[in-house]
């Protein structure tokens, strides 16, 4: 009887070791990618959805340069190092670093742009309002797309300014 119990115990231990090895092989090494990282090692880090990653370096060349509204009242100058300088009627109303998260792959239609100061003020101290929404809208075909600025005026009305790129950033 003792021998039979020892054989059953040894068989149980061997089955446990075999199951542990199979688990490691199929779950840890195959499903979980063995802890060696993502499928796309060039991506900065996985964010939202299948294979989605931050690729800000792809959008900076598109954003950098001079932008102007159709009526010529508003201008923006964007550079990766300098951030954004926003002008109204030739006067600087905002100078700020520019931040965004450009998610890839796939077609990106809208990228929200963030500035550190959201209030637009003339050099004389007159408030033009606050930035309600600011972003880059990709072009459907050719072209560089547009910048869209939604401004909440001091009288609580809204103004949307659309910028077209007029000049590339000089390298």
Short mmCIF file of C-alpha atoms in Angstrom, two decimals:
data_model
loop_
_atom_site.label_atom_id
_atom_site.label_comp_id
_atom_site.label_asym_id
_atom_site.label_seq_id
_atom_site.Cartn_x
_atom_site.Cartn_y
_atom_site.Cartn_z
CA UNK A 1 0.00 0.00 0.00
CA UNK A 2 2.88 2.34 0.82
CA UNK A 3 4.51 1.69 -2.56
CA UNK A 4 1.29 2.40 -4.37
CA UNK A 5 0.94 5.79 -2.56
CA UNK A 6 4.55 6.68 -3.42
CA UNK A 7 3.96 5.84 -7.13
CA UNK A 8 0.75 7.93 -7.16
CA UNK A 9 2.60 10.83 -5.51
CA UNK A 10 5.48 10.61 -8.02
CA UNK A 11 3.03 10.41 -10.92
CA UNK A 12 1.24 13.52 -9.58
CA UNK A 13 4.52 15.41 -9.32
CA UNK A 14 5.49 14.44 -12.90
CA UNK A 15 2.08 15.50 -14.23
CA UNK A 16 2.43 18.82 -12.35
CA UNK A 17 5.89 19.45 -13.84
CA UNK A 18 4.62 18.57 -17.33
CA UNK A 19 1.61 20.92 -17.00
CA UNK A 20 3.86 23.69 -15.70
CA UNK A 21 6.18 23.28 -18.70
CA UNK A 22 3.26 23.28 -21.13
CA UNK A 23 1.83 26.42 -19.52
CA UNK A 24 5.19 28.18 -19.81
CA UNK A 25 5.56 27.15 -23.44
CA UNK A 26 2.05 27.98 -24.68
CA UNK A 27 1.06 30.90 -22.46
CA UNK A 28 4.23 32.68 -21.45
CA UNK A 29 6.37 32.13 -24.55
CA UNK A 30 3.72 32.08 -27.28
CA UNK A 31 0.81 34.25 -26.18
CA UNK A 32 2.63 36.77 -24.03
CA UNK A 33 5.51 37.19 -26.52
CA UNK A 34 8.05 35.89 -24.01
CA UNK A 35 8.42 39.29 -22.39
CA UNK A 36 10.64 40.45 -25.27
CA UNK A 37 8.51 43.53 -26.01
CA UNK A 38 5.95 44.50 -28.60
CA UNK A 39 5.55 43.25 -32.13
CA UNK A 40 6.72 46.67 -33.41
CA UNK A 41 9.93 47.46 -31.50
CA UNK A 42 10.29 50.80 -33.38
CA UNK A 43 7.13 52.13 -31.75
CA UNK A 44 7.60 54.33 -28.71
CA UNK A 45 4.96 52.52 -26.67
CA UNK A 46 1.59 50.87 -27.12
CA UNK A 47 -1.32 53.19 -26.39
CA UNK A 48 -4.85 52.56 -27.56
CA UNK A 49 -6.01 49.81 -29.87
CA UNK A 50 -4.18 47.28 -31.99
CA UNK A 51 -0.65 48.40 -32.82
CA UNK A 52 -1.41 52.09 -32.11
CA UNK A 53 1.63 54.11 -31.08
CA UNK A 54 2.82 57.71 -30.76
CA UNK A 55 4.62 59.03 -33.85
CA UNK A 56 4.98 62.78 -33.21
CA UNK A 57 8.11 62.92 -35.42
CA UNK A 58 5.90 62.23 -38.46
CA UNK A 59 3.64 65.26 -37.82
CA UNK A 60 6.25 67.88 -36.84
CA UNK A 61 7.45 68.45 -40.44
CA UNK A 62 3.82 69.00 -41.50
CA UNK A 63 3.16 71.52 -38.71
CA UNK A 64 6.41 73.46 -38.90
CA UNK A 65 6.27 76.68 -40.91
CA UNK A 66 4.08 79.74 -41.39
CA UNK A 67 0.27 79.57 -41.36
CA UNK A 68 -2.32 82.25 -42.14
CA UNK A 69 -6.09 82.66 -42.04
CA UNK A 70 -7.93 83.34 -45.31
CA UNK A 71 -8.65 86.96 -44.35
CA UNK A 72 -4.99 87.53 -43.35
CA UNK A 73 -5.94 88.69 -39.84
CA UNK A 74 -4.43 85.67 -38.05
CA UNK A 75 -0.94 84.20 -38.49
CA UNK A 76 0.84 81.33 -36.77
CA UNK A 77 4.49 80.38 -36.84
CA UNK A 78 5.30 76.84 -35.65
CA UNK A 79 8.65 75.19 -34.98
CA UNK A 80 9.54 72.07 -33.02
CA UNK A 81 12.09 73.96 -30.93
CA UNK A 82 10.30 77.34 -30.77
CA UNK A 83 6.72 76.15 -30.28
CA UNK A 84 3.99 78.42 -31.62
CA UNK A 85 3.72 82.17 -32.01
CA UNK A 86 0.15 83.24 -32.77
CA UNK A 87 -0.51 86.74 -34.11
CA UNK A 88 -3.71 88.72 -34.58
CA UNK A 89 -3.48 91.80 -36.80
CA UNK A 90 0.33 91.51 -36.69
CA UNK A 91 0.57 91.54 -32.88
CA UNK A 92 1.75 88.48 -30.95
CA UNK A 93 -1.13 87.26 -28.77
CA UNK A 94 0.32 83.87 -27.78
CA UNK A 95 3.83 82.44 -27.51
CA UNK A 96 3.92 78.92 -26.15
CA UNK A 97 5.48 75.48 -26.46
CA UNK A 98 3.28 73.21 -28.58
CA UNK A 99 2.33 69.70 -27.45
CA UNK A 100 0.34 66.94 -29.14
CA UNK A 101 0.05 63.18 -29.35
CA UNK A 102 -0.02 61.92 -32.93
CA UNK A 103 -1.29 58.33 -32.92
CA UNK A 104 -0.34 55.96 -35.71
CA UNK A 105 -0.79 53.81 -37.81
CA UNK A 106 -3.84 54.40 -39.90
CA UNK A 107 -5.44 57.54 -41.24
CA UNK A 108 -5.40 60.34 -38.68
CA UNK A 109 -8.04 62.98 -39.37
CA UNK A 110 -7.74 65.24 -36.30
CA UNK A 111 -4.89 65.85 -33.84
CA UNK A 112 -5.51 68.09 -30.85
CA UNK A 113 -2.77 70.65 -30.23
CA UNK A 114 -2.07 71.83 -26.69
CA UNK A 115 -0.54 75.15 -25.65
CA UNK A 116 0.49 76.07 -22.12
CA UNK A 117 -1.44 79.35 -22.02
CA UNK A 118 -5.00 79.33 -23.38
CA UNK A 119 -5.80 83.05 -23.07
CA UNK A 120 -4.98 85.26 -26.08
CA UNK A 121 -3.86 88.73 -24.98
CA UNK A 122 -2.52 91.62 -27.06
CA UNK A 123 0.71 93.38 -26.00
CA UNK A 124 -1.55 96.20 -24.66
CA UNK A 125 -3.22 93.70 -22.30
CA UNK A 126 -6.53 93.41 -24.19
CA UNK A 127 -8.01 89.91 -24.03
CA UNK A 128 -9.14 88.45 -27.36
CA UNK A 129 -10.61 85.43 -25.58
CA UNK A 130 -9.62 81.92 -24.67
CA UNK A 131 -8.77 78.91 -26.79
CA UNK A 132 -11.66 76.48 -26.63
CA UNK A 133 -10.29 74.00 -29.17
CA UNK A 134 -7.13 73.92 -31.26
CA UNK A 135 -5.98 71.20 -33.62
CA UNK A 136 -4.64 70.02 -36.92
CA UNK A 137 -7.06 68.60 -39.49
CA UNK A 138 -5.40 66.38 -42.09
CA UNK A 139 -5.96 67.00 -45.78
CA UNK A 140 -8.12 64.53 -47.71
CA UNK A 141 -5.76 64.44 -50.67
CA UNK A 142 -2.76 66.62 -51.35
CA UNK A 143 -1.75 69.58 -49.27
CA UNK A 144 -0.76 70.02 -45.69
CA UNK A 145 -4.20 70.21 -44.11
CA UNK A 146 -5.39 73.04 -41.88
CA UNK A 147 -5.06 74.36 -38.36
CA UNK A 148 -8.43 74.95 -36.69
CA UNK A 149 -8.68 77.37 -33.75
CA UNK A 150 -11.97 77.82 -31.91
CA UNK A 151 -11.84 80.93 -29.78
CA UNK A 152 -14.31 81.87 -27.04
CA UNK A 153 -14.48 85.67 -27.12
CA UNK A 154 -14.82 87.83 -24.00
CA UNK A 155 -18.50 88.46 -24.91
CA UNK A 156 -18.98 84.63 -24.83
CA UNK A 157 -19.42 84.37 -28.62
CA UNK A 158 -17.32 81.90 -30.58
CA UNK A 159 -15.02 82.41 -33.54
CA UNK A 160 -13.44 79.64 -35.57
CA UNK A 161 -10.25 80.51 -37.42
CA UNK A 162 -8.93 78.21 -40.15
CA UNK A 163 -5.25 78.49 -41.05
CA UNK A 164 -3.63 77.38 -44.31
CA UNK A 165 0.09 76.77 -44.54
CA UNK A 166 1.86 79.52 -46.45
CA UNK A 167 5.53 78.64 -45.96
CA UNK A 168 7.59 75.64 -44.88
CA UNK A 169 9.99 75.93 -41.93
CA UNK A 170 13.52 76.68 -43.12
CA UNK A 171 16.00 73.95 -42.20
#
